[in-house]
């Protein structure tokens, strides 16, 4: 006679086997067996909302470990803290992580005191799900990311922490709002209204409309004057082109040439007269040596006086004529220079300054 099967024992066996299978898959799948983990800890002086046991620890996006425990630092190290220190460090949150040495960077494992490096860990939100993870990275300059102070001896190697991006943003926004609240908007509004009133009054006092009308009138007058000046310059250009000034210059040159020719002829006459006088003197001297008459010396003396006066008059006239010729040449040169300047720049006749008064007229 066969015994009936015990279904309870069979069910219990199957349930135990399934549970062991699930545990094995989880343990071996996560690499918890056969892998040596290195524990490290960090302290945070802020809320770590969204972070929990099992949350990833990443180095620049690469997962190198997981969160193993989360506690208050004052509870874990209460024996090393005094009462006043508990009040100071009681807000610190201690997070212990298990780091896989096969994945972690050498800079994280080899350095004993990570506070001397720029390596920091911070809580980072993962999308908009509210879940967070720990992100390890280098932050420079190091003085902008100070290390939290603590007075106890850490159980594991400590990874210095820094403020999370969200908390940093909120802190900066709070600081801005505090500074913004100090601004006295009432006084600014009053000052602005006063400034606008003074500006309006200044505009009214300045009589902008009258100034604008006067400026328009002045512009019209200047336009008319400029047009007249252009017409005058055009007339002067036409006169120059017609050759009137050139004819005047040529006439002056012809006159001076005639004066020069007359002066040359006069010089020749004076020279001939001087030669004649010299010959007469020689002759008279000879005659004087040959005669004994009393009346001859008197006659010779009178003749010498007459010749002397003639020479003096001739010399005086010669210098006057030379001076006249020299002045005429200077006048011709000035006329030539003036004509050349007028040909090159006709407008100087109108817009140039009047000449200074002569010293003789003064």
mmCIF file of N, CA and C in Angstrom, residues 41-48 70-74 89-96:
data_model
loop_
_atom_site.group_PDB
_atom_site.id
_atom_site.type_symbol
_atom_site.label_atom_id
_atom_site.label_comp_id
_atom_site.label_asym_id
_atom_site.label_seq_id
_atom_site.Cartn_x
_atom_site.Cartn_y
_atom_site.Cartn_z
ATOM 1 N N UNK A 41 34.333 56.910 2.655
ATOM 2 C CA UNK A 41 33.242 57.686 3.219
ATOM 3 C C UNK A 41 33.387 59.165 2.864
ATOM 4 N N UNK A 42 32.259 59.851 2.905
ATOM 5 C CA UNK A 42 32.207 61.282 2.596
ATOM 6 C C UNK A 42 31.208 61.933 3.524
ATOM 7 N N UNK A 43 31.383 63.259 3.741
ATOM 8 C CA UNK A 43 30.496 64.016 4.617
ATOM 9 C C UNK A 43 29.863 65.150 3.808
ATOM 10 N N UNK A 44 28.569 65.335 4.048
ATOM 11 C CA UNK A 44 27.814 66.351 3.306
ATOM 12 C C UNK A 44 27.131 67.287 4.287
ATOM 13 N N UNK A 45 27.296 68.590 4.051
ATOM 14 C CA UNK A 45 26.649 69.600 4.881
ATOM 15 C C UNK A 45 25.433 70.166 4.137
ATOM 16 N N UNK A 46 24.594 69.268 3.655
ATOM 17 C CA UNK A 46 23.389 69.646 2.923
ATOM 18 C C UNK A 46 22.463 68.434 2.849
ATOM 19 N N UNK A 47 21.276 68.667 2.323
ATOM 20 C CA UNK A 47 20.324 67.572 2.161
ATOM 21 C C UNK A 47 20.775 66.660 1.019
ATOM 22 N N UNK A 48 20.664 65.354 1.240
ATOM 23 C CA UNK A 48 21.013 64.378 0.207
ATOM 24 C C UNK A 48 19.744 63.687 -0.289
ATOM 25 N N UNK A 70 24.112 55.123 4.923
ATOM 26 C CA UNK A 70 23.898 56.565 5.100
ATOM 27 C C UNK A 70 23.536 56.796 6.561
ATOM 28 N N UNK A 71 24.320 57.631 7.259
ATOM 29 C CA UNK A 71 24.092 57.902 8.677
ATOM 30 C C UNK A 71 24.473 59.352 8.971
ATOM 31 N N UNK A 72 24.123 59.795 10.187
ATOM 32 C CA UNK A 72 24.578 61.085 10.689
ATOM 33 C C UNK A 72 25.964 60.909 11.294
ATOM 34 N N UNK A 73 26.878 61.781 10.956
ATOM 35 C CA UNK A 73 28.255 61.664 11.434
ATOM 36 C C UNK A 73 28.330 61.771 12.948
ATOM 37 N N UNK A 74 27.471 62.588 13.540
ATOM 38 C CA UNK A 74 27.496 62.747 15.001
ATOM 39 C C UNK A 74 27.086 61.472 15.722
ATOM 40 N N UNK A 89 29.079 69.729 14.400
ATOM 41 C CA UNK A 89 29.122 68.759 13.308
ATOM 42 C C UNK A 89 27.890 67.860 13.256
ATOM 43 N N UNK A 90 26.903 68.153 14.094
ATOM 44 C CA UNK A 90 25.725 67.286 14.135
ATOM 45 C C UNK A 90 24.924 67.305 12.839
ATOM 46 N N UNK A 91 25.087 68.319 11.982
ATOM 47 C CA UNK A 91 24.316 68.397 10.737
ATOM 48 C C UNK A 91 24.995 67.670 9.577
ATOM 49 N N UNK A 92 26.208 67.135 9.800
ATOM 50 C CA UNK A 92 26.898 66.424 8.734
ATOM 51 C C UNK A 92 26.231 65.072 8.490
ATOM 52 N N UNK A 93 26.114 64.691 7.227
ATOM 53 C CA UNK A 93 25.594 63.382 6.839
ATOM 54 C C UNK A 93 26.766 62.541 6.344
ATOM 55 N N UNK A 94 26.910 61.344 6.895
ATOM 56 C CA UNK A 94 28.006 60.440 6.520
ATOM 57 C C UNK A 94 27.481 59.393 5.548
ATOM 58 N N UNK A 95 28.158 59.298 4.404
ATOM 59 C CA UNK A 95 27.780 58.332 3.374
ATOM 60 C C UNK A 95 28.981 57.426 3.124
ATOM 61 N N UNK A 96 28.788 56.124 3.311
ATOM 62 C CA UNK A 96 29.835 55.130 3.066
ATOM 63 C C UNK A 96 29.557 54.469 1.724
#
